[in-house]
Amino acid sequence: LFYSRSSRTLISPLFFAPFFLLLIFHPTMSSSTPTCPSPTTIPLPNGSAMPAVGFGCWKLSSPASIVEAAVAAGWRHFDSACDYGNEEAVGEGLRLGMAKAGVGRDDMFITSKLWNTYHRPEHVEEACRRSLKDLGLDYLDLYLIHFPISLKHVPMSTRYPPEWTHDPDGDNVMVPDDGVTIAETWSAMEALVEKGLVKNIGVANFPAALLLELLKTAKVKPAVNQIELHPHLSQRRLVDFCKAKGIAVTGFSPLGSGSYVELSMDQGRGVGLLKDPAVLSIASKHGKTPAQVLLRWGVQRGNAVIPKTSSAARLAENLDVFGFELEEEDMEALYGLNLNARYNDPGVFCKGMGGDYPIWD
């Protein structure tokens, strides 16, 4: 018996039995029941929502047809860039796909990126408008500074996209532009928001030190930091830092080294994670593919992921990552694969073009 001081009566333990049963059996209160809590969208500071799984448009074969098929398969977030050299084709795929699927522009989330040669304030709007024209859009949902690396301007009439080296037909080396700061570039990015050309602005490939400097002068806080993220490069401290500052994180190359094989940038690992015994074991346990496990690991961390594929057969698979939950031991096993292996590192690949940009050192 229990004594109730408020009513000054004795209460039988049987009185509490229904509440104990509720705790044990109610599906939303039992700790043993998977709840798959990862949101399907990531909130951004201006109140908009970014789909947690996006379609990466880098190195696509037949970009127009695969993007059209992706829209039909339910993809609503597309990640593009001037430097990918395919925004016209991506735009055509979006136009055809949206028309056939009956999808409106407000249902889509489209990202593009400012290339390194357009960092001077007088070139930022021109670059943004060119991406809008090629994509066939009136506005972007997100526009990112692609790298914290400023290069000498190349007029669009000379070459577009400009790529990394200033004169590919000449000495074929990178030429830096040391006369512009990230703060100046960011101020021009903020002006794009004011003009209604973009809804959100952010950065890519920014370490914490550069974010701290940017936040000192930014009037509009970066909405997103897009960085390389996969179990071989978990970047836990940077992800935690971004979240503490209210900056959402998007992980590119979420499947690891596979995208870099043809570029000889995979560090000899081939498809790597997709054949890792730990990933295969977790995939078998949940009845999922290795790719789904890797993507689920990313979104379950609270990040967005942007896998790419040129295979129509993979479209539904890569989008289907919200119907299961990785257990804590699964997450930790994947964290345990961390090698600090960065496959997209300008501190490495720029050396062959006469540049020295160890932004992650």
Coordinates of C-alpha atoms in Angstrom, one line a residue:
L1 CA 0.0 0.0 0.0
F2 CA 1.1 3.6 -0.7
Y3 CA 0.1 6.6 1.4
S4 CA -1.1 9.6 -0.5
R5 CA -0.3 12.8 1.4
S6 CA -2.6 14.9 -0.7
S7 CA -5.7 12.8 0.0
R8 CA -4.5 11.2 3.2
T9 CA -5.6 7.8 2.0
L10 CA -3.9 4.4 1.3
I11 CA -3.6 3.4 -2.3
S12 CA -3.3 -0.2 -3.5
P13 CA -0.4 -1.0 -5.9
L14 CA -3.0 -2.4 -8.3
F15 CA -4.1 1.2 -8.9
F16 CA -0.9 1.7 -10.9
A17 CA -1.0 -1.6 -12.9
P18 CA -2.7 -0.1 -16.0
F19 CA 0.1 2.6 -16.2
F20 CA 2.9 0.0 -16.0
L21 CA 1.2 -2.1 -18.7
L22 CA 1.0 1.0 -20.9
L23 CA 4.7 1.7 -20.5
I24 CA 5.5 -1.9 -21.4
F25 CA 3.3 -2.4 -24.4
H26 CA 2.5 1.0 -25.9
P27 CA 4.4 1.1 -29.2
T28 CA 5.5 4.7 -28.8
M29 CA 6.7 4.2 -25.3
S30 CA 8.6 1.0 -25.4
S31 CA 12.3 1.5 -25.8
S32 CA 12.7 -1.8 -27.7
T33 CA 10.5 -0.7 -30.6
P34 CA 12.3 1.0 -33.5
T35 CA 10.8 4.4 -34.3
C36 CA 12.8 5.5 -37.4
P37 CA 13.0 9.0 -36.1
S38 CA 15.1 10.6 -38.9
P39 CA 13.2 13.4 -40.6
T40 CA 12.7 13.3 -44.3
T41 CA 13.6 17.0 -44.5
I42 CA 16.2 19.2 -42.9
P43 CA 15.0 22.6 -41.5
L44 CA 16.9 25.6 -42.7
P45 CA 17.2 29.0 -40.9
N46 CA 14.7 30.8 -43.1
G47 CA 12.0 28.3 -42.4
S48 CA 12.3 26.3 -45.6
A49 CA 12.9 22.6 -45.6
M50 CA 15.6 20.7 -47.5
P51 CA 14.8 17.1 -48.4
A52 CA 17.2 14.8 -46.5
V53 CA 18.0 12.7 -49.6
G54 CA 19.1 14.6 -52.7
F55 CA 20.2 13.5 -56.2
G56 CA 23.8 14.4 -56.9
C57 CA 24.4 15.6 -60.5
W58 CA 28.2 15.3 -60.6
K59 CA 29.6 13.1 -63.4
L60 CA 26.3 11.9 -64.7
S61 CA 26.1 10.0 -68.0
S62 CA 23.0 11.1 -70.0
P63 CA 22.1 13.7 -67.3
A64 CA 18.8 14.8 -68.9
S65 CA 17.3 11.3 -69.1
I66 CA 18.4 10.2 -65.6
V67 CA 17.2 13.4 -64.0
E68 CA 13.8 13.1 -65.7
A69 CA 13.6 9.5 -64.5
A70 CA 14.6 10.6 -61.0
V71 CA 11.8 13.2 -60.8
A72 CA 9.4 10.4 -61.9
A73 CA 10.8 8.1 -59.2
G74 CA 10.0 10.7 -56.5
W75 CA 13.2 12.7 -56.1
R76 CA 12.6 16.3 -55.3
H77 CA 16.1 17.6 -54.2
F78 CA 18.7 18.0 -56.9
D79 CA 22.3 19.1 -56.3
S80 CA 24.0 20.8 -59.3
A81 CA 26.9 23.1 -59.9
C82 CA 28.4 25.3 -62.6
D83 CA 31.6 23.2 -62.5
Y84 CA 29.7 20.0 -63.3
G85 CA 29.3 21.3 -66.9
N86 CA 25.8 19.7 -67.3
E87 CA 23.3 22.3 -65.9
E88 CA 21.6 22.7 -69.3
A89 CA 21.0 19.0 -69.5
V90 CA 20.0 18.8 -65.8
G91 CA 17.5 21.7 -66.5
E92 CA 16.0 19.8 -69.4
G93 CA 15.6 16.7 -67.3
L94 CA 13.9 18.8 -64.6
R95 CA 11.6 20.4 -67.1
L96 CA 10.5 17.2 -68.7
G97 CA 10.3 15.3 -65.4
M98 CA 8.2 17.9 -63.6
A99 CA 5.8 18.2 -66.5
K100 CA 5.3 14.5 -66.8
A101 CA 4.9 14.0 -63.0
G102 CA 2.7 17.0 -62.6
V103 CA 5.2 18.5 -60.1
G104 CA 5.3 22.2 -59.4
R105 CA 8.4 24.3 -58.8
D106 CA 7.5 24.8 -55.2
D107 CA 7.7 21.0 -54.7
M108 CA 11.3 21.0 -55.8
F109 CA 14.6 21.9 -54.0
I110 CA 17.4 22.8 -56.4
T111 CA 20.9 23.6 -55.4
S112 CA 23.7 25.1 -57.5
K113 CA 27.2 26.4 -56.6
L114 CA 29.4 29.5 -57.2
W115 CA 32.6 28.5 -59.0
N116 CA 36.1 29.6 -57.8
T117 CA 36.6 32.1 -60.7
Y118 CA 33.5 34.1 -59.8
H119 CA 34.4 35.1 -56.2
R120 CA 34.8 38.8 -56.8
P121 CA 31.5 40.5 -55.9
E122 CA 31.0 41.9 -59.4
H123 CA 30.9 38.4 -60.8
V124 CA 28.7 36.6 -58.3
E125 CA 25.3 37.6 -59.7
E126 CA 26.4 36.9 -63.2
A127 CA 27.4 33.4 -62.2
C128 CA 24.1 32.8 -60.4
R129 CA 22.1 34.1 -63.3
R130 CA 24.0 31.8 -65.7
S131 CA 23.1 28.8 -63.6
L132 CA 19.5 29.9 -63.4
K133 CA 19.4 30.3 -67.2
D134 CA 21.0 26.9 -67.8
L135 CA 18.7 25.1 -65.3
G136 CA 15.6 27.0 -66.6
L137 CA 14.7 28.4 -63.2
D138 CA 13.6 31.7 -61.8
Y139 CA 15.3 31.1 -58.4
L140 CA 17.5 28.6 -56.6
D141 CA 16.5 27.1 -53.3
L142 CA 20.2 27.0 -52.2
Y143 CA 23.4 28.5 -53.7
L144 CA 26.7 27.5 -52.3
I145 CA 30.3 28.8 -52.5
H146 CA 31.8 25.7 -54.0
F147 CA 35.3 25.9 -52.5
P148 CA 37.0 28.5 -50.2
I149 CA 39.5 28.9 -53.1
S150 CA 39.5 32.1 -55.2
L151 CA 40.9 31.9 -58.7
K152 CA 41.5 34.5 -61.4
H153 CA 38.4 35.4 -63.3
V154 CA 37.7 33.7 -66.7
P155 CA 35.1 35.5 -68.8
M156 CA 32.2 33.3 -69.8
S157 CA 32.8 34.3 -73.4
T158 CA 36.2 32.8 -73.1
R159 CA 35.3 29.5 -71.5
Y160 CA 32.3 28.1 -69.5
P161 CA 32.5 26.4 -67.2
P162 CA 36.0 27.8 -66.4
E163 CA 37.3 24.7 -64.6
W164 CA 40.4 24.8 -62.4
T165 CA 43.2 26.0 -64.6
H166 CA 43.3 29.5 -66.1
D167 CA 44.4 28.5 -69.6
P168 CA 44.0 24.8 -70.4
D169 CA 45.5 25.4 -73.9
G170 CA 48.5 27.2 -72.5
D171 CA 50.5 26.5 -69.3
N172 CA 47.4 24.7 -67.8
V173 CA 48.0 25.9 -64.2
M174 CA 45.8 27.4 -61.6
V175 CA 46.1 31.2 -61.1
P176 CA 44.9 32.4 -57.7
D177 CA 43.0 35.6 -57.1
D178 CA 44.4 36.9 -53.8
G179 CA 42.5 40.2 -54.1
V180 CA 39.2 39.0 -52.8
T181 CA 38.1 37.8 -49.4
I182 CA 35.5 35.2 -48.5
A183 CA 33.7 38.0 -46.6
E184 CA 33.4 40.1 -49.8
T185 CA 32.1 37.1 -51.8
W186 CA 29.6 36.3 -49.0
S187 CA 28.3 39.9 -49.0
A188 CA 27.5 39.5 -52.8
M189 CA 25.8 36.1 -52.0
E190 CA 23.6 37.9 -49.4
A191 CA 22.6 40.4 -52.2
L192 CA 21.3 37.4 -54.2
V193 CA 18.9 36.6 -51.3
E194 CA 17.7 40.3 -51.2
K195 CA 17.0 40.2 -55.0
G196 CA 15.0 37.0 -54.8
L197 CA 17.4 35.0 -57.0
V198 CA 18.1 32.5 -54.2
K199 CA 16.2 31.5 -51.1
N200 CA 19.2 30.2 -49.1
I201 CA 22.9 30.6 -49.3
G202 CA 25.6 28.4 -47.9
V203 CA 29.1 27.0 -48.4
A204 CA 30.8 23.8 -49.3
N205 CA 34.1 22.3 -48.2
F206 CA 34.5 24.8 -45.4
P207 CA 36.4 23.7 -42.2
A208 CA 35.4 25.1 -38.8
A209 CA 38.1 27.8 -38.8
L210 CA 36.7 29.4 -42.0
L211 CA 33.2 29.1 -40.7
L212 CA 34.1 31.0 -37.6
E213 CA 35.7 33.8 -39.6
L214 CA 32.6 34.0 -41.9
L215 CA 30.2 34.1 -39.0
K216 CA 32.0 37.2 -37.6
T217 CA 30.8 39.3 -40.6
A218 CA 27.9 37.5 -42.1
K219 CA 24.5 39.2 -42.0
V220 CA 22.9 36.1 -43.3
K221 CA 24.2 32.9 -41.6
P222 CA 25.2 30.1 -43.9
A223 CA 22.2 27.7 -44.1
V224 CA 24.3 24.7 -45.2
N225 CA 27.9 23.4 -45.2
Q226 CA 28.2 20.7 -47.8
I227 CA 31.2 18.4 -47.1
E228 CA 32.5 15.0 -48.0
L229 CA 30.9 12.5 -45.5
H230 CA 30.9 8.7 -45.4
P231 CA 32.1 6.1 -42.8
H232 CA 35.7 6.4 -44.1
L233 CA 35.5 10.2 -43.3
S234 CA 32.9 10.7 -40.6
Q235 CA 34.1 14.2 -39.6
R236 CA 32.2 14.0 -36.3
R237 CA 33.7 17.2 -34.8
L238 CA 32.9 19.3 -37.8
V239 CA 29.4 18.0 -38.0
D240 CA 28.8 18.7 -34.4
F241 CA 30.3 22.2 -34.7
C242 CA 28.0 23.0 -37.6
K243 CA 24.9 21.8 -35.8
A244 CA 25.9 23.9 -32.7
K245 CA 26.1 26.9 -34.9
G246 CA 22.7 26.2 -36.5
I247 CA 24.2 25.2 -39.9
A248 CA 22.8 22.2 -41.6
V249 CA 25.1 19.6 -43.1
T250 CA 24.9 17.9 -46.5
G251 CA 27.2 15.0 -47.1
F252 CA 28.5 14.5 -50.6
S253 CA 30.0 11.2 -51.8
P254 CA 28.0 9.3 -49.1
L255 CA 28.9 5.9 -50.6
G256 CA 32.6 6.6 -50.3
S257 CA 35.4 6.0 -52.9
G258 CA 33.4 4.5 -55.8
S259 CA 32.9 7.9 -57.5
Y260 CA 36.6 8.5 -57.6
V261 CA 37.8 5.3 -59.2
E262 CA 37.8 6.6 -62.8
L263 CA 39.6 9.7 -61.6
S264 CA 42.3 7.6 -59.9
M265 CA 41.4 9.4 -56.6
D266 CA 40.0 6.4 -54.8
Q267 CA 43.3 5.7 -52.9
G268 CA 43.3 2.2 -54.3
R269 CA 40.1 1.2 -52.5
G270 CA 37.8 0.7 -55.5
V271 CA 34.2 0.7 -54.4
G272 CA 35.4 0.3 -50.9
L273 CA 32.5 0.7 -48.4
L274 CA 30.0 -1.1 -50.7
K275 CA 32.0 -4.3 -50.2
D276 CA 33.2 -3.7 -46.6
P277 CA 32.3 -6.8 -44.4
A278 CA 30.8 -4.6 -41.7
V279 CA 28.5 -2.8 -44.2
L280 CA 27.6 -6.1 -45.8
S281 CA 26.8 -7.6 -42.4
I282 CA 24.5 -4.7 -41.4
A283 CA 22.8 -4.8 -44.8
S284 CA 22.1 -8.5 -44.4
K285 CA 20.8 -8.0 -40.9
H286 CA 18.2 -5.4 -42.1
G287 CA 17.4 -6.9 -45.4
K288 CA 18.8 -3.8 -47.2
T289 CA 21.5 -3.1 -49.7
P290 CA 24.9 -1.8 -48.7
A291 CA 24.1 1.6 -50.4
Q292 CA 20.9 1.9 -48.3
V293 CA 22.8 1.2 -45.1
L294 CA 25.4 3.9 -45.9
L295 CA 22.7 6.5 -46.9
R296 CA 20.7 5.6 -43.8
W297 CA 23.8 6.2 -41.6
G298 CA 24.0 9.7 -43.1
V299 CA 20.4 10.7 -42.6
Q300 CA 20.2 9.1 -39.2
R301 CA 23.0 11.4 -38.1
G302 CA 20.6 14.3 -38.9
N303 CA 22.4 15.2 -42.2
A304 CA 21.3 15.4 -45.8
V305 CA 23.0 13.1 -48.3
I306 CA 23.3 13.5 -52.1
P307 CA 24.2 10.2 -53.7
K308 CA 24.5 10.1 -57.5
T309 CA 23.7 7.4 -59.9
S310 CA 23.4 7.0 -63.7
S311 CA 21.4 3.8 -63.2
A312 CA 17.6 4.1 -63.4
A313 CA 17.4 0.8 -61.4
R314 CA 19.1 2.5 -58.4
L315 CA 16.7 5.4 -58.2
A316 CA 14.0 3.8 -56.0
E317 CA 16.6 2.0 -53.9
N318 CA 18.7 5.1 -53.0
L319 CA 15.5 7.0 -52.0
D320 CA 14.2 4.3 -49.8
V321 CA 16.1 4.9 -46.6
F322 CA 13.4 6.0 -44.2
G323 CA 11.6 2.7 -43.5
F324 CA 14.2 1.2 -41.2
E325 CA 16.5 2.3 -38.4
L326 CA 20.0 1.3 -37.7
E327 CA 20.6 0.2 -34.2
E328 CA 23.1 2.0 -32.0
E329 CA 25.6 -0.9 -32.4
D330 CA 25.2 -0.5 -36.2
M331 CA 25.9 3.2 -36.1
E332 CA 29.0 2.7 -34.0
A333 CA 30.3 -0.1 -36.2
L334 CA 30.0 2.3 -39.2
Y335 CA 31.7 5.1 -37.2
G336 CA 34.4 2.5 -36.5
L337 CA 35.3 2.4 -40.2
N338 CA 36.6 5.9 -40.1
L339 CA 40.0 6.3 -41.8
N340 CA 40.0 10.1 -42.2
A341 CA 40.2 9.2 -45.9
R342 CA 39.4 12.3 -47.9
Y343 CA 38.9 11.4 -51.6
N344 CA 38.0 14.9 -52.8
D345 CA 40.9 16.9 -51.4
P346 CA 42.2 20.1 -53.2
G347 CA 45.3 19.8 -51.0
V348 CA 46.1 16.8 -53.1
F349 CA 44.6 17.1 -56.6
C350 CA 45.5 20.8 -57.0
K351 CA 49.2 20.0 -56.8
G352 CA 49.1 18.6 -60.3
M353 CA 47.8 21.9 -61.5
G354 CA 50.3 24.1 -59.9
G355 CA 48.1 25.0 -56.9
D356 CA 48.7 24.5 -53.2
Y357 CA 45.4 24.5 -51.3
P358 CA 45.6 22.3 -48.2
I359 CA 42.3 23.6 -46.8
W360 CA 41.9 20.7 -44.5
D361 CA 45.3 20.8 -42.9

